[in-house]
Amino acid sequence: MSHSSLARGRAACGLARRELQFGEWLREDLRADIVEPPTADPDLAILLTKARMRSVAVVAPPPAQAWFDPVPAEDLLRAYADTVALWQHPADCIAGLLAQPPAG
């Protein structure tokens, strides 16, 4: 994901678009050349906000702050609401907890 793709890729709803997502759950599809098309992704608002808040650089300004504009507050709130709406069943919560890295 590049700054230019995010800058020009804001969808009509205001959300940033992702060009590619990779996760272990997608490995077999990617091996079979099954790739999701670019799409608006509310998770990007959350991820970019976290990166801008916590990125650290040894030299020069933090890359996340230099490359990515702040996510508008309304986009971040919408992203949180969209994410919470996905977790409607106990199985969703368990899967989410299992996907978290171990504490420590």
mmCIF file of C-alpha atoms in Angstrom:
data_model
loop_
_atom_site.group_PDB
_atom_site.id
_atom_site.type_symbol
_atom_site.label_atom_id
_atom_site.label_comp_id
_atom_site.label_asym_id
_atom_site.label_seq_id
_atom_site.Cartn_x
_atom_site.Cartn_y
_atom_site.Cartn_z
ATOM 1 C CA MET A 1 0.000 0.000 0.000
ATOM 2 C CA SER A 2 1.521 3.304 -0.976
ATOM 3 C CA HIS A 3 0.740 6.872 -0.022
ATOM 4 C CA SER A 4 -0.273 7.666 -3.590
ATOM 5 C CA SER A 5 -2.656 4.718 -3.758
ATOM 6 C CA LEU A 6 -4.316 5.850 -0.537
ATOM 7 C CA ALA A 7 -4.449 9.480 -1.575
ATOM 8 C CA ARG A 8 -6.157 8.729 -4.873
ATOM 9 C CA GLY A 9 -7.977 5.668 -3.592
ATOM 10 C CA ARG A 10 -10.496 7.103 -1.186
ATOM 11 C CA ALA A 11 -13.805 5.588 -2.135
ATOM 12 C CA ALA A 12 -16.987 7.585 -2.537
ATOM 13 C CA CYS A 13 -17.903 6.744 1.061
ATOM 14 C CA GLY A 14 -14.652 8.353 2.238
ATOM 15 C CA LEU A 15 -12.889 5.133 3.208
ATOM 16 C CA ALA A 16 -9.397 4.323 1.973
ATOM 17 C CA ARG A 17 -9.134 1.484 -0.521
ATOM 18 C CA ARG A 18 -6.772 -1.440 -0.173
ATOM 19 C CA GLU A 19 -5.210 -2.986 -3.218
ATOM 20 C CA LEU A 20 -4.251 -6.324 -1.651
ATOM 21 C CA GLN A 21 -4.831 -8.071 1.643
ATOM 22 C CA PHE A 22 -2.759 -10.948 2.864
ATOM 23 C CA GLY A 23 -3.569 -13.196 5.752
ATOM 24 C CA GLU A 24 -3.007 -16.843 6.503
ATOM 25 C CA TRP A 25 -6.697 -17.473 5.780
ATOM 26 C CA LEU A 26 -6.098 -16.264 2.192
ATOM 27 C CA ARG A 27 -2.967 -18.329 1.470
ATOM 28 C CA GLU A 28 -4.689 -21.070 -0.546
ATOM 29 C CA ASP A 29 -6.693 -18.568 -2.607
ATOM 30 C CA LEU A 30 -3.551 -16.568 -3.402
ATOM 31 C CA ARG A 31 -1.713 -19.737 -4.439
ATOM 32 C CA ALA A 32 -4.619 -20.456 -6.796
ATOM 33 C CA ASP A 33 -4.369 -16.893 -8.193
ATOM 34 C CA ILE A 34 -7.666 -15.948 -6.571
ATOM 35 C CA VAL A 35 -7.185 -12.340 -5.498
ATOM 36 C CA GLU A 36 -9.838 -10.021 -4.134
ATOM 37 C CA PRO A 37 -10.224 -6.841 -6.194
ATOM 38 C CA PRO A 38 -9.293 -3.479 -4.654
ATOM 39 C CA THR A 39 -11.986 -2.479 -2.194
ATOM 40 C CA ALA A 40 -12.862 0.144 0.400
ATOM 41 C CA ASP A 41 -11.702 -1.179 3.752
ATOM 42 C CA PRO A 42 -12.717 0.384 7.081
ATOM 43 C CA ASP A 43 -9.827 -1.417 8.801
ATOM 44 C CA LEU A 44 -7.379 0.910 7.034
ATOM 45 C CA ALA A 45 -8.678 3.875 9.029
ATOM 46 C CA ILE A 46 -7.907 2.036 12.268
ATOM 47 C CA LEU A 47 -4.535 0.684 11.096
ATOM 48 C CA LEU A 48 -3.327 4.016 9.710
ATOM 49 C CA THR A 49 -4.375 5.863 12.859
ATOM 50 C CA LYS A 50 -2.475 3.346 15.007
ATOM 51 C CA ALA A 51 0.590 3.596 12.742
ATOM 52 C CA ARG A 52 0.587 7.396 12.904
ATOM 53 C CA MET A 53 0.250 7.307 16.699
ATOM 54 C CA ARG A 54 2.911 4.670 17.389
ATOM 55 C CA SER A 55 5.423 4.704 14.532
ATOM 56 C CA VAL A 56 9.037 5.305 15.488
ATOM 57 C CA ALA A 57 11.967 6.200 13.265
ATOM 58 C CA VAL A 58 15.635 5.938 14.138
ATOM 59 C CA VAL A 59 16.496 8.744 11.714
ATOM 60 C CA ALA A 60 14.193 11.339 10.103
ATOM 61 C CA PRO A 61 10.478 11.815 10.746
ATOM 62 C CA PRO A 62 8.383 8.716 11.459
ATOM 63 C CA PRO A 63 7.394 7.252 8.065
ATOM 64 C CA ALA A 64 3.735 6.832 8.962
ATOM 65 C CA GLN A 65 3.422 10.527 9.739
ATOM 66 C CA ALA A 66 5.425 11.562 6.685
ATOM 67 C CA TRP A 67 3.541 9.332 4.234
ATOM 68 C CA PHE A 68 -0.040 9.181 5.490
ATOM 69 C CA ASP A 69 -2.423 12.028 6.198
ATOM 70 C CA PRO A 70 -4.404 11.814 9.442
ATOM 71 C CA VAL A 71 -7.593 9.783 9.155
ATOM 72 C CA PRO A 72 -10.625 12.051 9.615
ATOM 73 C CA ALA A 73 -12.325 11.398 12.962
ATOM 74 C CA GLU A 74 -15.633 10.535 11.270
ATOM 75 C CA ASP A 75 -13.896 7.858 9.140
ATOM 76 C CA LEU A 76 -12.249 6.367 12.232
ATOM 77 C CA LEU A 77 -15.539 6.257 14.152
ATOM 78 C CA ARG A 78 -17.289 4.663 11.157
ATOM 79 C CA ALA A 79 -14.488 2.075 10.937
ATOM 80 C CA TYR A 80 -14.896 1.175 14.610
ATOM 81 C CA ALA A 81 -18.668 0.855 14.173
ATOM 82 C CA ASP A 82 -18.257 -1.291 11.044
ATOM 83 C CA THR A 83 -15.767 -3.539 12.835
ATOM 84 C CA VAL A 84 -17.952 -3.968 15.923
ATOM 85 C CA ALA A 85 -20.927 -4.785 13.674
ATOM 86 C CA LEU A 86 -18.982 -7.788 12.336
ATOM 87 C CA TRP A 87 -18.742 -9.289 15.834
ATOM 88 C CA GLN A 88 -22.359 -10.250 16.395
ATOM 89 C CA HIS A 89 -22.017 -13.887 17.489
ATOM 90 C CA PRO A 90 -19.950 -15.549 20.239
ATOM 91 C CA ALA A 91 -18.028 -17.510 17.582
ATOM 92 C CA ASP A 92 -16.887 -14.218 16.029
ATOM 93 C CA CYS A 93 -15.504 -13.051 19.372
ATOM 94 C CA ILE A 94 -13.670 -16.338 19.962
ATOM 95 C CA ALA A 95 -12.132 -16.229 16.478
ATOM 96 C CA GLY A 96 -11.020 -12.647 17.079
ATOM 97 C CA LEU A 97 -9.427 -13.521 20.399
ATOM 98 C CA LEU A 98 -7.619 -16.497 18.897
ATOM 99 C CA ALA A 99 -6.231 -14.260 16.143
ATOM 100 C CA GLN A 100 -4.578 -11.925 18.677
ATOM 101 C CA PRO A 101 -0.830 -12.333 19.246
ATOM 102 C CA PRO A 102 0.149 -13.693 22.651
ATOM 103 C CA ALA A 103 0.640 -11.087 25.360
ATOM 104 C CA GLY A 104 4.113 -10.585 26.594
#
